[in-house]
XYZ file of C-alpha atoms in Angstrom:
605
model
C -6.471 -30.206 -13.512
C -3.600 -31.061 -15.694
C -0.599 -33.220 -13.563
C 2.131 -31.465 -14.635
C 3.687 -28.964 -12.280
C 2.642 -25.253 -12.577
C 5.102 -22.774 -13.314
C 4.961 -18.943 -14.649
C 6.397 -17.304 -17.791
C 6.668 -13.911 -18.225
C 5.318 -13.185 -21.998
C 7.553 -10.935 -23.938
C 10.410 -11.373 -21.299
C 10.933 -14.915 -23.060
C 12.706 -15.465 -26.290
C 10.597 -16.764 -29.144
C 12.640 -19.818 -29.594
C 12.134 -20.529 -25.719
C 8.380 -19.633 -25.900
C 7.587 -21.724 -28.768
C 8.516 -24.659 -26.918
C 6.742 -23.617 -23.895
C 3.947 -21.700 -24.446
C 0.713 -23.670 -23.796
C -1.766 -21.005 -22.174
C -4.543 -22.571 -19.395
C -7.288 -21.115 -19.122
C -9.170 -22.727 -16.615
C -10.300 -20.764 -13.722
C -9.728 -23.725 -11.454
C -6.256 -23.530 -12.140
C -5.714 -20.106 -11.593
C -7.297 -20.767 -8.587
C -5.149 -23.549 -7.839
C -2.130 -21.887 -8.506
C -3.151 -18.937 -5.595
C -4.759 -20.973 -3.182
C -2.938 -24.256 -2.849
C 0.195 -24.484 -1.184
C 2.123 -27.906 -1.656
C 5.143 -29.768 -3.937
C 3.359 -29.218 -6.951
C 3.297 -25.134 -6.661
C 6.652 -23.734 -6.450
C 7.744 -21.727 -3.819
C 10.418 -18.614 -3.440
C 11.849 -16.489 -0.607
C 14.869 -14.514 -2.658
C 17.040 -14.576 -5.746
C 20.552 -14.578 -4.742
C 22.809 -12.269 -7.005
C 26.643 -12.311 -7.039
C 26.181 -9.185 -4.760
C 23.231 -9.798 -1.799
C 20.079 -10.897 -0.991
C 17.542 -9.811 -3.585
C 14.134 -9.681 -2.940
C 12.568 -11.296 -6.066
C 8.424 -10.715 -6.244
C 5.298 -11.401 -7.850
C 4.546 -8.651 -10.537
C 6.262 -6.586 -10.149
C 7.403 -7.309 -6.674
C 10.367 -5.298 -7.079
C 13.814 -6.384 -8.678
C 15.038 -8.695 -11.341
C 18.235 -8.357 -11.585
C 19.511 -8.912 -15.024
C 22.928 -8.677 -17.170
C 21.888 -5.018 -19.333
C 24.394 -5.777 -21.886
C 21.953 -8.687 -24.167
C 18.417 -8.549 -24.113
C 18.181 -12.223 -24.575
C 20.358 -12.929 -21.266
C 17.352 -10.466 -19.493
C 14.984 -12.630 -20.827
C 16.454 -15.611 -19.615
C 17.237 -14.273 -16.249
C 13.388 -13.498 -15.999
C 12.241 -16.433 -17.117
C 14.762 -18.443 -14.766
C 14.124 -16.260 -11.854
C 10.101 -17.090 -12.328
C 10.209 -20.940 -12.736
C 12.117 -20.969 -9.360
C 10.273 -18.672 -7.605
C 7.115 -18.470 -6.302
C 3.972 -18.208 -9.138
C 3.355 -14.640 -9.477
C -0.244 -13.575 -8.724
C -1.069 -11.632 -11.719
C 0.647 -9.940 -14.842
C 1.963 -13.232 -16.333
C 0.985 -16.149 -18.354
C 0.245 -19.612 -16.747
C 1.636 -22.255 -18.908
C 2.132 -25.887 -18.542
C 5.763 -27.461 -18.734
C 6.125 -31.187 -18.440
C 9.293 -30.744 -16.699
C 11.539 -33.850 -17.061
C 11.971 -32.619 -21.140
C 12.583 -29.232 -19.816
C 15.558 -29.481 -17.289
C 18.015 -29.651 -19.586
C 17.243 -26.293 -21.073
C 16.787 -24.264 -18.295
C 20.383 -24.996 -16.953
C 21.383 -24.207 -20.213
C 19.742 -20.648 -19.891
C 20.986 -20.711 -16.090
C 24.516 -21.249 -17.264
C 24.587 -18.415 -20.039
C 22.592 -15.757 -17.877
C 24.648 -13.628 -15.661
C 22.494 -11.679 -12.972
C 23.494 -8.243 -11.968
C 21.505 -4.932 -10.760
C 18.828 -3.762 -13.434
C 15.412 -4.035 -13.823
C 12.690 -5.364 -15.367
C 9.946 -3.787 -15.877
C 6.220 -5.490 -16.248
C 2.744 -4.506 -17.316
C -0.694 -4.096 -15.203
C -3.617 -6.070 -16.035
C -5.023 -5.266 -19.176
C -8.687 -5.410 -17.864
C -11.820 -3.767 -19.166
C -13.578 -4.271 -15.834
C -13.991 -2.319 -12.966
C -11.008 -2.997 -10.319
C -9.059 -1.300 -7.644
C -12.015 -1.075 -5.451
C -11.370 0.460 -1.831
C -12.860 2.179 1.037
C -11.616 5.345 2.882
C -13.767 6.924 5.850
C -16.004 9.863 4.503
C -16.533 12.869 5.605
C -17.959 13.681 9.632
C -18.894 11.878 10.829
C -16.754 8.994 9.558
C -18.364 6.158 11.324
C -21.115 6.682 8.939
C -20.035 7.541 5.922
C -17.778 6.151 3.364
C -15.485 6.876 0.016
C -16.034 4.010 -2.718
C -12.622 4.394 -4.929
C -12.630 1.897 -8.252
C -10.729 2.354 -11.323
C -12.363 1.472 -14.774
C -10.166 1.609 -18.188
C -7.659 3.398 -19.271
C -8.011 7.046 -19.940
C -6.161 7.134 -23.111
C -9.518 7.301 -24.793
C -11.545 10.041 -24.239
C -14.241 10.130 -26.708
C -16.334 8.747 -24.082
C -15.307 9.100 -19.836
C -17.302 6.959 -18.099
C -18.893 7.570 -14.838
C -19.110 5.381 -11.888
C -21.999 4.201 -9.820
C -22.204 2.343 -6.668
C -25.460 -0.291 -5.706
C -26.016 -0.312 -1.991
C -27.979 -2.398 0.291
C -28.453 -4.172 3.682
C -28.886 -7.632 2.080
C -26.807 -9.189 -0.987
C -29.780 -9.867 -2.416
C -31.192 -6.451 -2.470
C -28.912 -3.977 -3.476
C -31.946 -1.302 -3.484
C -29.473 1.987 -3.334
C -28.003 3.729 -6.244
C -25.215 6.226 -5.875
C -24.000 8.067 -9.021
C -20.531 9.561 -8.867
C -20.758 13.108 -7.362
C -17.412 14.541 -8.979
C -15.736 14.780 -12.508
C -13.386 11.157 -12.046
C -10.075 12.051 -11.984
C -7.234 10.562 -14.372
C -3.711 11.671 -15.609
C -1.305 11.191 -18.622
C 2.362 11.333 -18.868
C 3.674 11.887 -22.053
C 7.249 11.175 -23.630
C 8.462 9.353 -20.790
C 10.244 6.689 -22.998
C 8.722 2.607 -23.989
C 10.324 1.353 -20.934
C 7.869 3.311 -18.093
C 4.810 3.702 -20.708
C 1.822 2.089 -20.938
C 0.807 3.637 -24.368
C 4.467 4.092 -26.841
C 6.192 6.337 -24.632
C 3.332 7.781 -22.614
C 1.447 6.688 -19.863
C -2.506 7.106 -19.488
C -3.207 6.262 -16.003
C -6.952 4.571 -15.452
C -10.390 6.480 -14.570
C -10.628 6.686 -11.219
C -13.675 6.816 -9.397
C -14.247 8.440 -6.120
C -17.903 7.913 -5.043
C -18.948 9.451 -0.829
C -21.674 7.257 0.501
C -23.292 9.216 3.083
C -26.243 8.790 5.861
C -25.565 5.390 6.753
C -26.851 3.934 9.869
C -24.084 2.800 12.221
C -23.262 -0.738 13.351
C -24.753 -1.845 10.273
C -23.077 -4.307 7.645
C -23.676 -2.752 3.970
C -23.200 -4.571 0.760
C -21.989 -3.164 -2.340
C -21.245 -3.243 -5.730
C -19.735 -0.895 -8.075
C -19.942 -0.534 -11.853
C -20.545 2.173 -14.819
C -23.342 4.083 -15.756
C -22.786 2.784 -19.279
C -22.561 -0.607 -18.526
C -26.451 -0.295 -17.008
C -28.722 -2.280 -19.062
C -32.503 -0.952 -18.164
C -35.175 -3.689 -18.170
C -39.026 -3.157 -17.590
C -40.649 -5.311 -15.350
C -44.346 -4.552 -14.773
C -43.544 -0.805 -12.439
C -40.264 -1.734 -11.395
C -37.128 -1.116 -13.480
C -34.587 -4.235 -13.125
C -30.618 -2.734 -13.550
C -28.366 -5.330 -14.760
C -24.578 -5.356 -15.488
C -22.576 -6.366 -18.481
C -20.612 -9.414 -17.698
C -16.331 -8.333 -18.311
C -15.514 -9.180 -21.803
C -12.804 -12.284 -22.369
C -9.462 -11.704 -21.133
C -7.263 -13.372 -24.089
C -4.158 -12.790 -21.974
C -5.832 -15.301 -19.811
C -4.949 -12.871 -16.836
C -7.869 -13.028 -14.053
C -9.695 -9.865 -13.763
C -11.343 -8.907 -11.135
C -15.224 -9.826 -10.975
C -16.876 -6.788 -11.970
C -20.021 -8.218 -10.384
C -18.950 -9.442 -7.028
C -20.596 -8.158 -4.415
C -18.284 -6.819 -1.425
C -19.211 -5.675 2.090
C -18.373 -3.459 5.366
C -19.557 -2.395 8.483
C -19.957 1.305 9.801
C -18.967 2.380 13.181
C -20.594 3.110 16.186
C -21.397 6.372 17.785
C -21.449 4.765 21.394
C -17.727 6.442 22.140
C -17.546 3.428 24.710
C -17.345 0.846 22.201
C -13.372 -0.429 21.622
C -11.845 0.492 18.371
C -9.298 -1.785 16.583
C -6.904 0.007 13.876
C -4.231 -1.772 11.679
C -0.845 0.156 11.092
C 1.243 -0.389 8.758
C 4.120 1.548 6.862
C 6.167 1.410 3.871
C 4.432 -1.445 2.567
C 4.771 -1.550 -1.098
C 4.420 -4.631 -3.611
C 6.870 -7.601 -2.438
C 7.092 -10.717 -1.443
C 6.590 -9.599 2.552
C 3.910 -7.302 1.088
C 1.710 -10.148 0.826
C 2.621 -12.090 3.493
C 1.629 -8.768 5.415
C -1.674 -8.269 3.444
C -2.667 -11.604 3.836
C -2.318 -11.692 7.797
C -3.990 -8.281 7.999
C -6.690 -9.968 5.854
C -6.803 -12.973 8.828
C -8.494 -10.105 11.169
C -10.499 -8.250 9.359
C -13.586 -8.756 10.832
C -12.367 -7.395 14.050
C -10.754 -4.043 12.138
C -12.255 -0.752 12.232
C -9.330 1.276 10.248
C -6.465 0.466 8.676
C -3.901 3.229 8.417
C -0.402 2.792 5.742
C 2.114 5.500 7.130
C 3.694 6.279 3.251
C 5.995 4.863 0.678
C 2.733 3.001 -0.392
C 3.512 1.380 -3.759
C 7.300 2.061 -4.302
C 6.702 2.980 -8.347
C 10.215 3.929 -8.654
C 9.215 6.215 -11.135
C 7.207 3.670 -13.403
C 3.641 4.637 -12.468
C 2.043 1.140 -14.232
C 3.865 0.310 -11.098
C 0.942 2.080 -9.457
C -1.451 0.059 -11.642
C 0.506 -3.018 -10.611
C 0.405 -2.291 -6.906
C -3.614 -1.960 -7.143
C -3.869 -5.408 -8.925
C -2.291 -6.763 -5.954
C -4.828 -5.091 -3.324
C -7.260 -6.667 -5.394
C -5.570 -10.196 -5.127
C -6.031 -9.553 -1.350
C -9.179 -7.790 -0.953
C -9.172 -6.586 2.462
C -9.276 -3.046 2.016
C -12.945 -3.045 -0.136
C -14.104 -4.225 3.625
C -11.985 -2.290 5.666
C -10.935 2.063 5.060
C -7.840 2.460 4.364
C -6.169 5.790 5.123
C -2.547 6.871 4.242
C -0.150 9.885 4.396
C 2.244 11.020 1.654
C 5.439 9.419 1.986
C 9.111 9.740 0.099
C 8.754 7.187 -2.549
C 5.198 8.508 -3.617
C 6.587 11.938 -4.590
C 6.816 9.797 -8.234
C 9.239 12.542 -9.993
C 9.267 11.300 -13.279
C 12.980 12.087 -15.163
C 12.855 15.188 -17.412
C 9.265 16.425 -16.237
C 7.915 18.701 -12.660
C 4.914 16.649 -11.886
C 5.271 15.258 -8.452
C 2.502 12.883 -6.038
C 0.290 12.506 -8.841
C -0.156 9.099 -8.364
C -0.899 9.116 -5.362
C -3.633 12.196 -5.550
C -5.438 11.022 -8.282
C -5.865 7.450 -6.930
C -6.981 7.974 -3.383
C -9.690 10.064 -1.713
C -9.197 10.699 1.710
C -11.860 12.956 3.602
C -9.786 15.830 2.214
C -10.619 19.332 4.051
C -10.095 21.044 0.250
C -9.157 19.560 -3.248
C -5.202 19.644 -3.799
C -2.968 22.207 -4.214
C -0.408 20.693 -5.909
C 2.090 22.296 -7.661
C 5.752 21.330 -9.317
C 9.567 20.301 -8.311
C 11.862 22.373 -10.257
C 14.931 20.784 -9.269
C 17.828 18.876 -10.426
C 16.781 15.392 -11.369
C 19.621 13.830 -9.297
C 17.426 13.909 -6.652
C 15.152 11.333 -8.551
C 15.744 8.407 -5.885
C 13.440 11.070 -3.281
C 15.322 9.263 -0.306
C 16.226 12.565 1.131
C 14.067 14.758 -0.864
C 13.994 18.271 -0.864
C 11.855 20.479 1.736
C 9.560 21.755 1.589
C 7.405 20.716 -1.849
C 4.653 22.593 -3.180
C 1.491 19.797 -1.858
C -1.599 20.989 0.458
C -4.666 20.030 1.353
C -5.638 16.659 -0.613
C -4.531 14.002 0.485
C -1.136 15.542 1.741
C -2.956 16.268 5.231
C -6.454 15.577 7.087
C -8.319 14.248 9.781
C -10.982 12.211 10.834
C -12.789 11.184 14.199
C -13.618 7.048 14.388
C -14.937 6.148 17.631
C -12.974 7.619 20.544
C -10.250 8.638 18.347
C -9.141 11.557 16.386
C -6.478 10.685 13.964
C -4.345 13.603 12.292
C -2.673 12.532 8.895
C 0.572 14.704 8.329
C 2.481 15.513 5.147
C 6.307 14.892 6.006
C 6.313 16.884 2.467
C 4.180 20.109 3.262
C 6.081 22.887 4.891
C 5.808 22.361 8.568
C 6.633 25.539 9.327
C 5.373 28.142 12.490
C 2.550 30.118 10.092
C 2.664 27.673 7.335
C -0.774 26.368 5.575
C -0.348 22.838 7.259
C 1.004 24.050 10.394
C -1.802 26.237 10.951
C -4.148 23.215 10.750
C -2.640 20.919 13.057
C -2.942 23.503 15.576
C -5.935 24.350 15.017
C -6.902 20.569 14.346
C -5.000 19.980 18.261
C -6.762 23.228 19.658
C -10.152 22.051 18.838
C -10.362 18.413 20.223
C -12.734 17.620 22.753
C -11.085 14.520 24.915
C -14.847 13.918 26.003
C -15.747 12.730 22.731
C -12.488 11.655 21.134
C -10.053 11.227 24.536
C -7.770 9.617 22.386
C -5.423 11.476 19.968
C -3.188 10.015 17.126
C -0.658 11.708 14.826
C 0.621 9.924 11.693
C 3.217 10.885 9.609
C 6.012 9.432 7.596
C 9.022 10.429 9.134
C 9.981 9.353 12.317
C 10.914 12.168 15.216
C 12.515 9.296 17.245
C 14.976 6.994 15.296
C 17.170 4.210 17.077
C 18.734 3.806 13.557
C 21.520 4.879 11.846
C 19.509 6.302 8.807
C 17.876 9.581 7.944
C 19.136 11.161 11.069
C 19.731 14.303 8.712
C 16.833 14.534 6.359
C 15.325 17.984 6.285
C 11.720 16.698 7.102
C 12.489 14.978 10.373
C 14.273 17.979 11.811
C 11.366 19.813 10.688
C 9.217 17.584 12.376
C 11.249 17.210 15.410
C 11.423 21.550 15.993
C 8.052 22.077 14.759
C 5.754 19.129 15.378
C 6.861 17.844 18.328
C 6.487 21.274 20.602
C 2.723 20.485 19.142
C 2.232 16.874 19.975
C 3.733 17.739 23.818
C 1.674 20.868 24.535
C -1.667 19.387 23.577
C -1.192 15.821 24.952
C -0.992 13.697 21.480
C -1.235 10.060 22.996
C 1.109 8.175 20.067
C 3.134 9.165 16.615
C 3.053 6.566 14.222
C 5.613 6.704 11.272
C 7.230 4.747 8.941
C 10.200 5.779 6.487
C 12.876 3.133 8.513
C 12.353 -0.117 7.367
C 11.896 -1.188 10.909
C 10.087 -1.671 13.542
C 10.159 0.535 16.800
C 8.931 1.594 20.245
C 9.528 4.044 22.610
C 8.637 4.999 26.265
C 6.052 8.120 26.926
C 8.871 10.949 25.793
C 8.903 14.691 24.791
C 12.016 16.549 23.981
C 14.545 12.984 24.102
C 13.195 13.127 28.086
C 11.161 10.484 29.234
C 8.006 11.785 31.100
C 4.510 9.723 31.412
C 2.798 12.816 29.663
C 5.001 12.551 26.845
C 3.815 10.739 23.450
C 4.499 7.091 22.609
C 6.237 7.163 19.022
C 6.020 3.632 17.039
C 8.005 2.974 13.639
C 5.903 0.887 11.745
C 8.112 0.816 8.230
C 8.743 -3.212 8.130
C 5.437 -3.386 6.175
C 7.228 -5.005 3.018
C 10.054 -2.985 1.981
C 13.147 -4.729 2.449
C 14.304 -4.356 6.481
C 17.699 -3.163 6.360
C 18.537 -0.869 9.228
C 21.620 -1.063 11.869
C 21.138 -0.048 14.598
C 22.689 3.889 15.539
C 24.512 2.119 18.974
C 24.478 -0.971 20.260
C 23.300 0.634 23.747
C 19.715 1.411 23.395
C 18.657 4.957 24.019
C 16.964 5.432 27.324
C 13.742 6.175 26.056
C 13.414 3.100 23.685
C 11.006 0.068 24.488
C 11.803 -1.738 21.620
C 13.886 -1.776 18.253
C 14.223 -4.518 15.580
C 15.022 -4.691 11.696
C 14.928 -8.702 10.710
C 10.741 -8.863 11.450
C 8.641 -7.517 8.811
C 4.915 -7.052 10.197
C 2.455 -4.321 11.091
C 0.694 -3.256 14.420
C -2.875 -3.980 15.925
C -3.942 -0.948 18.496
C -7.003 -1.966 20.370
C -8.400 1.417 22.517
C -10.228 -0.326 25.087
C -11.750 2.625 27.051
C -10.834 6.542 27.184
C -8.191 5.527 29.512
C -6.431 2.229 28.421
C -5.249 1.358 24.962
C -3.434 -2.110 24.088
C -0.767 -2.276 20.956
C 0.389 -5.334 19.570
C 3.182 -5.254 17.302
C 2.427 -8.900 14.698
C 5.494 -10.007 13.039
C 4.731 -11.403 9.657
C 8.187 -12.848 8.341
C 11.817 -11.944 7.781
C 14.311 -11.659 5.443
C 15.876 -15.303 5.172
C 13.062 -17.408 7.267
C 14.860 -17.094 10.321
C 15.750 -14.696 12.800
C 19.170 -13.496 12.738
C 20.927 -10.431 14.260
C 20.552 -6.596 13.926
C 24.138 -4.974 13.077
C 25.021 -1.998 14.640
C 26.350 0.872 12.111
C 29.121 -0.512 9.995
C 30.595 -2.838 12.401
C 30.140 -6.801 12.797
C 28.582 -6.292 15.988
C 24.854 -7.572 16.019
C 22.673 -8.137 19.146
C 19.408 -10.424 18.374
C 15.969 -9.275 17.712
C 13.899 -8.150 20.619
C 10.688 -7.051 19.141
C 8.860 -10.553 18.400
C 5.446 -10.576 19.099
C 5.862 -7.055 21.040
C 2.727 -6.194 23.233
C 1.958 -3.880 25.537
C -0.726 -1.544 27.563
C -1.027 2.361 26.941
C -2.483 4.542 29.538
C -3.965 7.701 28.483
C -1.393 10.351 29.529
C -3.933 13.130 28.953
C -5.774 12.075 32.151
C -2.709 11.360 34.056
């Protein structure tokens, strides 16, 4: 390993002149790994870029904002490039180089003296890989301790003289992968075009990647499976006396010299059990995105995975603002922390995945086309006709034209049955959606699944001053919530608030034991910023904080006794600080660190 310090340049963000004194590309694999494993003085570190206006959450690509002067392309460039060698080493989506630093000091406060940093962004590329990548697991179809969805993408779908198909090698041992699953369904894909340079992949279009959606099925429970996924294409058939051999092309050379992922690494899981005795452990998370708390997040999940059964993201999963390479970018990253091709992860529709490009109708395609949920029907997705000043989607319009999908479904795991709600579908008395939670609610039998769990974006209980108003929580709140009440609905997860909260057993802003518990889980990444509505608490709040970015842990024990654990995973500046209420300078402290507590069953109360 070379002794010279690591840092990270972003390649066409840097000026020419800059890159031709810089630009020595390393290879090595044991640098790469260097550069994401080891964490001392010779791998720089970052929390935040400071601009002349806040705190600005500064990430690994694209983990979110550089803010850069608009007005010269060569002072974005700079800012970039300064921003980087400060910062943290991004993960992927830039070039390594070497810089022997003591030559190179004066020159970067030369380009930190003539860059001025203000609010626009810069916008980066995925991984140009030719391997498979983005692998995942969802739960199947009933019953879901058994069965699973295999999601993977595999190149770009710009080309379509030949569309590959998928295939997944299965087995009980590493060494035997014995099981071949071909795709079942047509992979799925989507294009963009005329969108402008700046958000395309392709000129000014966008060709998203194959994706692969492949339902493993008839598993045994309580078994570990191993796994592999590839293409049909890439199958190279040998003879070997009666038995046929299937081998994989090795992935081509990367000359970007960004990793790829190993497209023959061998991953693994472990099905459920049908003994509705056994505990269950799911993650929660919401409004996680692709930041700098993103991974600290991800990577603490990652710490338990052996002891999760589900993990569950509440919406606003990538934050694409609108650039879906963003969604590319946010995949590379899950597959920098690989914890969810071991663990399902389920998700509901949230705000910021609605992915209303400017000038075009096309909403949530993103997020259909790259997930597979055990969907009750294909989508039904139609297309927003409004006015594009509603672009940001923070308080959309209501309803949108989404069903079935992945806008809303269920699954039983264990002894629970978990009900995944579009915030987006209409929620009204007779609507599509509405009609299946009730009849979803009507139909549960406590004996088998005793406990019951609704998730859905928005929150129906908010301690903070924001969103009070949008058109989906008061929805929600006159719709839903008669629902969750009359048929005993143990706890409401949401995220949307970029905060973490907990309330008492409630219905109807009363408390009452037989009431639902309703959890924010929305400090998954995005940046926490949310005062508090009064500096009071409401009588039916537990807890409230916005300075703690983390996710939950909820451990059912038994059909009666359930333990949640709310895991705080950073905050904003490295230390805690106080929550402001409203507008004022009032603040009170944080009181949600390492929040823990045990839920009775209110069904059997």
């Amino acid at each position: 390993m070379p002794n010279e310090k690591e840092a990270v340049a972003c390649d066409n963000f840097v000026p020419q002149k800059v890159r031709s004194h810089l630009y020595s590309v390393i290879i090595s694999t044991e640098i790469r790994t260097a550069l994401n494993h080891e964490r001392n003085e010779h791998v720089l570190h970052y929390r935040q870029l400071i601009d002349v206006e806040r705190h600005v959450e500064f990430g690994t690509v694209p983990y979110e904002h550089a803010r850069t002067n608009q007005n010269t392309q060569q002072r974005e460039h700079a800012t970039r490039f300064i921003a980087v060698i400060f910062s943290r080493p991004p993960r992927h989506d830039f070039h390594e180089i070497s810089l022997h630093h003591n030559n190179m000091i004066p020159l970067l406060l030369l380009l930190l003296l003539t860059t001025v940093i203000t609010a626009d962004r810069v916008y980066v590329h995925p991984r140009a890989c030719e391997t498979v990548r983005h692998i995942r697991l969802s739960v199947g179809p009933e019953p879901s301790e058994t069965t699973r969805i295999v999601s993977f993408a595999s190149r770009f779908s710009q080309n379509t003289t030949h569309i590959p198909k998928g295939v997944v090698y299965l087995g009980t041992s590493p060494l035997t992968l014995e099981t071949r699953i071909v795709q079942q369904e047509e992979n799925t894909h989507y294009s963009l075009q005329n969108i402008g340079a700046k958000t395309g992949n392709f000129g000014n279009d966008y060709y998203s990647p194959y994706y692969h959606h492949i339902v493993l099925e008839d598993l045994q429970p309580n078994t570990v499976y191993y796994y592999r996924v590839g293409l049909v294409e890439d199958e190279i058939e040998e003879s070997d006396n009666a038995r046929r051999r299937k081998l994989v092309r090795w992935p081509p050379y990367n000359p970007d010299g960004k990793p790829c992922p190993d497209a023959l690494k061998i991953h693994s899981f472990r099905t459920g059990s049908f003994d509705k005795e056994t505990p269950l452990t799911l993650a929660l998370v919401g409004d996680l995105g692709q930041f700098p708390h993103s991974e600290d997040t991800v990577a603490r999940m990652a710490r338990d995975a052996d002891i999760l059964d589900v993990a569950i993201l509440a919406g606003d999963v990538a934050y694409t603002e609108f650039d879906h390479r963003r969604w590319d970018t946010f995949l590379d990253f899950f597959d920098d922390y690989p914890l969810f091709s071991k663990v399902p992860l389920q998700l509901c529709p949230g705000n910021h995945d609605i992915d209303k490009v400017a000038g075009r109708h096309e909403i949530f395609l993103g997020y259909e086309h790259r997930f597979r949920m055990p969907r009750v029907k294909p989508a039904e997705l139609g297309v927003y006709d409004g006015d594009d000043t509603l672009l940001n989607m923070d308080a959309p319009p209501y309803p949108l034209p989404y069903e079935w999908g992945n806008a809303y479904y269920s699954f039983s795991y264990g002894m629970a049955k978990i009900i995944m709600i579009s915030a987006y579908s209409s929620m009204e008395p007779g609507s599509t959606q509405y009609t299946w939670i009730q009849d979803e609610l009507q139909t549960v039998d406590r004996s088998k699944t005793p406990w019951v769990i609704a998730v859905i974006h928005v929150p129906l209980y908010n301690t903070f001053s924001l969103h009070h108003h949008d058109l989906q929580i008061v929805a929600a709140k006159e719709h839903l919530e008669p629902l969750f009440v009359e048929y005993s609905v143990n706890l409401v997860f949401s995220g949307h608030i970029h905060a973490y909260q907990r309330s008492t057993n409630v219905a109807f802003g009363n408390i009452t034991a037989t009431g639902p518990v309703h959890i924010t889980i929305g400090a998954g990444g995005r940046k926490c910023e949310a005062p508090y509505q009064n500096e009071t608490p409401e009588d039916w709040l537990e807890f409230r904080d916005a300075t703690l970015y983390g996710y939950g842990q909820l451990e059912l024990v038994d059909r009666h006794t359930a333990v949640w654990q709310w895991i705080p995973t950073g905050n904003t500046d490295g230390e805690r600080h106080g929550n402001p209420i409203g507008k004022s300078e009032v603040t009170v402290p944080p009181m949600a660190f390492d929040d823990s507590v045990t839920i009775q069953n209110q069904h059997f109360l």
